Amino acid sequence: MDLNTLGQFLVVARLEHLSRAAEELRVAQPSLSRSIARLEAELGTPLFERGGRLRLNAAGHLFRGYVERSLGELEAGRRAVAEAAGQGPGTVRLASETFLAFSGPLAAFKCAHPGVEIELHQLPAREMARRLRSQDVDLAVASQPVTAEGLESVLLLEEEVGLAVPVGDPLAGRARQGARVGIEELAGRPFIAARPGHWQRRLLDQLFAARGLVPRIVCESDEAGAIAELISAGLGIGLVPDVARRTATRLPLVWVGVDSPDCRRSLTLFWDAQVRLPAAARLLREAIAGWDWTRGAADGPADGTAGGQAGGGF
């Protein structure tokens, strides 16, 4: 049971697909299949269900947790020795659902600590707890709960979420009048939404489900910029956090308040309290926690025009 085989197992467990895992690992698929088979033989039990699609079984899920923690401890030891030996300021690994909103704090951090290397990992929130516990990432920022024993967090931002509509949309007049729109009024309206798992999609589904409704989604996308483009083109409407409407960007959109106290989001920074973070990670944690997340590049116009990317970065 060598480290290379264990690392290969983690990739196969994450992808649950041998050919994609082999491609990522840059090894031949038959060779990877033999490595996994030898590992299962050594453990005395299968780790995957192979009926049709490859799936991690109960033993595989159990073993993956131990492997992640073991390899994470080895990596943490390597980084600790490098730090103690004075081999540069080190590397910090930051995970987030999106990085469009991080240009400000990361630019300021790099200016203050030019020698620190930052690795960015775009992850769904459901993956963050596991990656933190396995020490695959040092810090994670999410707009939805990340739960696991031993995690600590600091609230970065709590804000209202509104509705982005094209300038010519009938709802645009609500913003100029200071009025809000009810969820029931949005039934049947076409939504440009993030894919399931993203905080905006989760919020949209919850708001409609609480009223016995289902949103009419005409497009799903992982790209905030694409969502904004489609909304500004008149193809639909979508949720956007308050901070985004105060950021000066190029697209003509109007931000309309939603008449629901639940139409809010919290941006939170997470880390594993049971792990001694490297100096670089501690510095970035302080920088992110100390950043003014309520400010935008410029205040939006008084008529509610968002003037920018829906969900602009979150």
XYZ file of C-alpha atoms in Angstrom:
314
model
C 0.000 0.000 0.000
C 2.125 2.902 -1.294
C 1.398 6.634 -1.368
C 1.013 6.713 -5.143
C -1.709 4.049 -5.057
C -3.515 5.854 -2.262
C -3.407 9.093 -4.225
C -4.779 7.305 -7.274
C -7.578 5.839 -5.181
C -8.629 9.319 -4.052
C -8.888 10.538 -7.636
C -10.975 7.527 -8.680
C -13.143 7.960 -5.564
C -13.736 11.624 -6.389
C -14.560 11.116 -10.051
C -16.139 7.649 -9.812
C -14.981 7.124 -13.372
C -11.880 5.159 -14.343
C -11.178 6.689 -17.742
C -11.532 10.279 -16.471
C -9.374 9.438 -13.451
C -6.729 7.899 -15.691
C -6.772 10.987 -17.892
C -6.365 13.300 -14.893
C -3.576 11.161 -13.452
C -1.963 10.721 -16.899
C -1.726 6.969 -16.574
C -3.107 4.154 -18.714
C -6.573 3.035 -17.669
C -5.644 -0.693 -17.450
C -2.732 0.205 -15.160
C -4.990 2.300 -12.927
C -7.585 -0.477 -12.820
C -4.922 -2.972 -11.716
C -3.701 -0.597 -8.978
C -7.211 -0.252 -7.559
C -7.753 -4.024 -7.759
C -4.480 -4.656 -5.855
C -5.526 -2.149 -3.202
C -8.888 -3.888 -2.773
C -7.155 -7.272 -2.572
C -4.834 -5.978 0.148
C -7.779 -4.613 2.114
C -9.767 -7.785 1.565
C -12.914 -6.038 0.327
C -14.160 -4.126 -2.726
C -14.141 -0.338 -2.469
C -16.392 0.305 -5.461
C -19.683 -0.963 -6.831
C -19.099 -1.970 -10.438
C -22.618 -2.755 -11.618
C -22.971 -0.292 -14.449
C -21.529 3.026 -13.321
C -18.549 2.909 -10.961
C -19.608 4.025 -7.487
C -17.814 4.213 -4.152
C -19.381 1.712 -1.726
C -19.683 1.948 2.073
C -16.202 0.512 2.637
C -14.814 2.911 0.052
C -16.380 5.912 1.761
C -14.953 4.775 5.102
C -11.473 4.162 3.695
C -11.434 7.455 1.760
C -11.767 9.441 4.995
C -8.717 7.746 6.509
C -6.668 8.124 3.338
C -7.521 11.813 3.014
C -6.545 12.520 6.613
C -3.338 10.471 6.345
C -2.135 12.114 3.145
C -3.242 15.479 4.497
C -1.109 14.998 7.596
C 1.897 14.107 5.460
C 1.418 17.223 3.347
C 0.976 19.329 6.485
C 4.215 17.876 7.851
C 6.059 18.683 4.639
C 4.817 22.277 4.704
C 5.645 22.651 8.416
C 9.225 21.474 7.830
C 9.594 23.832 4.871
C 8.334 26.710 6.992
C 10.625 25.825 9.899
C 13.581 25.566 7.523
C 12.858 29.048 6.232
C 12.175 27.936 2.655
C 10.257 31.050 1.661
C 6.909 32.409 2.876
C 5.026 29.350 1.637
C 1.773 28.613 -0.147
C -1.851 29.063 0.863
C -4.750 27.154 -0.711
C -8.115 28.906 -0.844
C -11.393 27.323 -1.945
C -14.556 29.155 -2.946
C -17.662 28.626 -5.039
C -16.495 31.484 -7.271
C -13.557 33.889 -7.292
C -15.077 36.812 -9.191
C -15.455 38.768 -5.950
C -11.931 38.110 -4.695
C -9.922 40.409 -6.931
C -9.890 43.163 -4.304
C -8.786 41.220 -1.207
C -6.392 38.964 -3.116
C -4.741 41.895 -4.894
C -4.288 43.677 -1.565
C -2.863 40.506 0.000
C -0.390 39.941 -2.836
C 0.729 43.546 -2.591
C 1.405 43.116 1.127
C 2.902 39.606 0.801
C 4.354 39.264 -2.709
C 6.292 36.121 -1.874
C 3.270 34.079 -0.840
C 1.908 31.791 -3.532
C -1.901 31.470 -3.615
C -3.576 28.354 -4.989
C -7.260 28.819 -5.856
C -9.643 25.854 -5.836
C -13.157 26.382 -7.196
C -15.357 23.927 -5.299
C -19.052 23.399 -4.584
C -19.904 24.015 -0.944
C -20.753 20.334 -0.423
C -17.085 19.446 -1.091
C -15.513 22.015 1.198
C -15.799 20.269 4.564
C -14.153 17.110 3.246
C -11.365 19.033 1.529
C -10.691 21.088 4.679
C -10.588 18.007 6.905
C -8.256 16.226 4.489
C -6.031 19.356 4.443
C -6.381 19.555 0.691
C -7.242 23.246 1.147
C -6.454 25.621 4.005
C -9.387 28.041 3.837
C -12.826 27.976 2.245
C -15.386 30.705 1.624
C -19.011 29.757 1.036
C -22.448 31.353 0.882
C -24.166 28.322 2.396
C -23.555 26.070 5.406
C -20.383 23.961 5.550
C -20.709 21.538 8.447
C -18.165 19.142 9.917
C -16.736 18.482 13.351
C -13.814 20.735 14.193
C -14.454 23.481 11.658
C -14.320 27.102 12.764
C -15.707 30.068 10.883
C -16.048 33.820 10.764
C -18.941 35.663 9.154
C -17.665 37.965 6.423
C -20.900 39.422 5.111
C -24.647 39.160 5.621
C -26.749 40.912 3.042
C -29.992 41.152 1.141
C -30.415 39.360 -2.176
C -32.506 41.014 -4.851
C -33.676 40.361 -8.359
C -31.749 41.379 -11.491
C -33.972 42.271 -14.454
C -33.299 43.860 -17.865
C -33.683 47.640 -18.061
C -36.863 47.324 -20.157
C -38.546 44.753 -17.921
C -41.915 45.774 -16.383
C -40.453 45.058 -12.933
C -37.740 47.676 -13.463
C -40.231 50.374 -12.516
C -40.494 48.883 -9.013
C -36.892 49.851 -8.292
C -37.523 53.476 -9.278
C -40.556 53.579 -6.995
C -38.734 51.879 -4.130
C -41.250 49.010 -4.210
C -40.540 45.315 -3.867
C -41.700 42.251 -5.754
C -43.341 39.211 -4.153
C -42.233 35.666 -4.932
C -45.756 34.801 -6.073
C -45.501 37.473 -8.761
C -42.470 35.703 -10.193
C -44.262 32.392 -10.796
C -44.007 31.625 -14.480
C -41.277 34.191 -15.145
C -38.192 32.751 -16.890
C -35.139 32.509 -14.602
C -31.488 32.409 -15.592
C -30.045 30.444 -12.688
C -26.943 28.767 -11.383
C -26.764 24.985 -11.408
C -28.019 22.917 -8.430
C -25.588 23.119 -5.516
C -24.766 26.814 -5.953
C -26.039 29.119 -3.205
C -28.115 31.244 -5.601
C -29.916 28.180 -6.957
C -30.428 26.821 -3.452
C -31.968 30.107 -2.337
C -34.183 30.351 -5.428
C -35.514 26.819 -4.933
C -36.148 27.424 -1.212
C -38.014 30.696 -1.768
C -40.360 29.062 -4.286
C -40.779 25.785 -2.377
C -41.840 27.679 0.768
C -44.832 28.924 -1.236
C -45.617 25.664 -2.958
C -44.124 26.892 -6.231
C -41.389 25.773 -8.601
C -39.272 28.350 -10.461
C -39.377 28.266 -14.238
C -35.687 27.918 -15.134
C -34.885 28.423 -18.803
C -31.104 28.319 -18.450
C -28.590 26.893 -15.955
C -24.990 28.083 -15.955
C -21.843 27.931 -13.839
C -20.663 31.282 -15.211
C -21.842 34.423 -13.397
C -20.811 36.540 -16.374
C -22.897 34.435 -18.767
C -25.911 34.655 -16.449
C -25.593 38.437 -16.408
C -25.254 38.629 -20.185
C -28.395 36.546 -20.701
C -30.406 38.592 -18.222
C -29.323 41.889 -19.794
C -30.287 40.459 -23.203
C -33.855 40.034 -21.977
C -33.884 36.228 -21.817
C -34.833 36.035 -18.156
C -34.353 37.333 -14.620
C -32.168 36.121 -11.740
C -31.115 36.567 -8.135
C -28.230 38.910 -7.323
C -26.687 39.877 -3.956
C -26.788 43.482 -2.782
C -23.020 43.955 -2.979
C -23.037 43.184 -6.701
C -25.399 46.035 -7.585
C -22.974 48.496 -5.974
C -20.097 47.325 -8.133
C -19.553 49.362 -11.270
C -19.514 46.978 -14.224
C -20.619 47.238 -17.785
C -23.999 45.500 -18.169
C -27.307 47.428 -17.956
C -29.349 45.626 -15.303
C -31.864 46.794 -12.710
C -31.861 45.491 -9.133
C -35.349 45.022 -7.628
C -35.939 44.265 -3.944
C -37.688 40.986 -3.079
C -40.514 41.049 -0.551
C -39.241 38.206 1.638
C -37.136 38.315 4.830
C -35.573 35.006 3.770
C -34.103 36.445 0.570
C -30.665 36.918 2.106
C -27.280 35.249 2.067
C -24.321 34.962 4.439
C -20.717 34.808 3.218
C -18.567 32.811 5.651
C -14.883 31.880 5.899
C -14.140 28.342 7.173
C -11.010 26.506 8.339
C -10.191 23.366 10.320
C -9.446 24.335 13.915
C -7.765 20.971 14.527
C -5.042 21.790 12.002
C -2.146 24.182 12.587
C -2.400 26.457 9.593
C 0.850 27.461 7.893
C 1.935 31.084 8.312
C 0.786 31.982 4.788
C -2.697 30.617 5.463
C -2.932 32.493 8.750
C -1.985 35.722 6.992
C -4.601 35.222 4.277
C -7.233 34.327 6.866
C -6.594 37.627 8.622
C -6.688 39.521 5.316
C -9.991 37.991 4.205
C -11.604 38.389 7.624
C -10.463 42.013 7.798
C -11.584 42.979 4.294
C -14.571 45.308 3.922
C -16.872 43.000 1.954
C -19.714 45.522 1.877
C -17.912 47.915 -0.435
C -18.085 47.838 -4.220
C -15.991 49.524 -6.859
C -18.612 52.250 -7.014
C -22.079 52.869 -5.695
C -24.925 51.953 -8.006
C -27.262 54.596 -9.444
C -30.118 55.750 -7.267
C -32.734 54.300 -9.645
C -31.600 50.786 -8.803
C -29.704 50.145 -12.022
C -27.250 47.400 -11.216
C -25.042 48.349 -14.126
C -23.207 45.090 -13.824
C -22.912 41.368 -13.631
C -25.775 39.631 -11.919
C -24.394 37.836 -8.978
C -21.237 39.838 -9.869
C -19.002 37.779 -8.188
C -20.829 35.723 -5.763
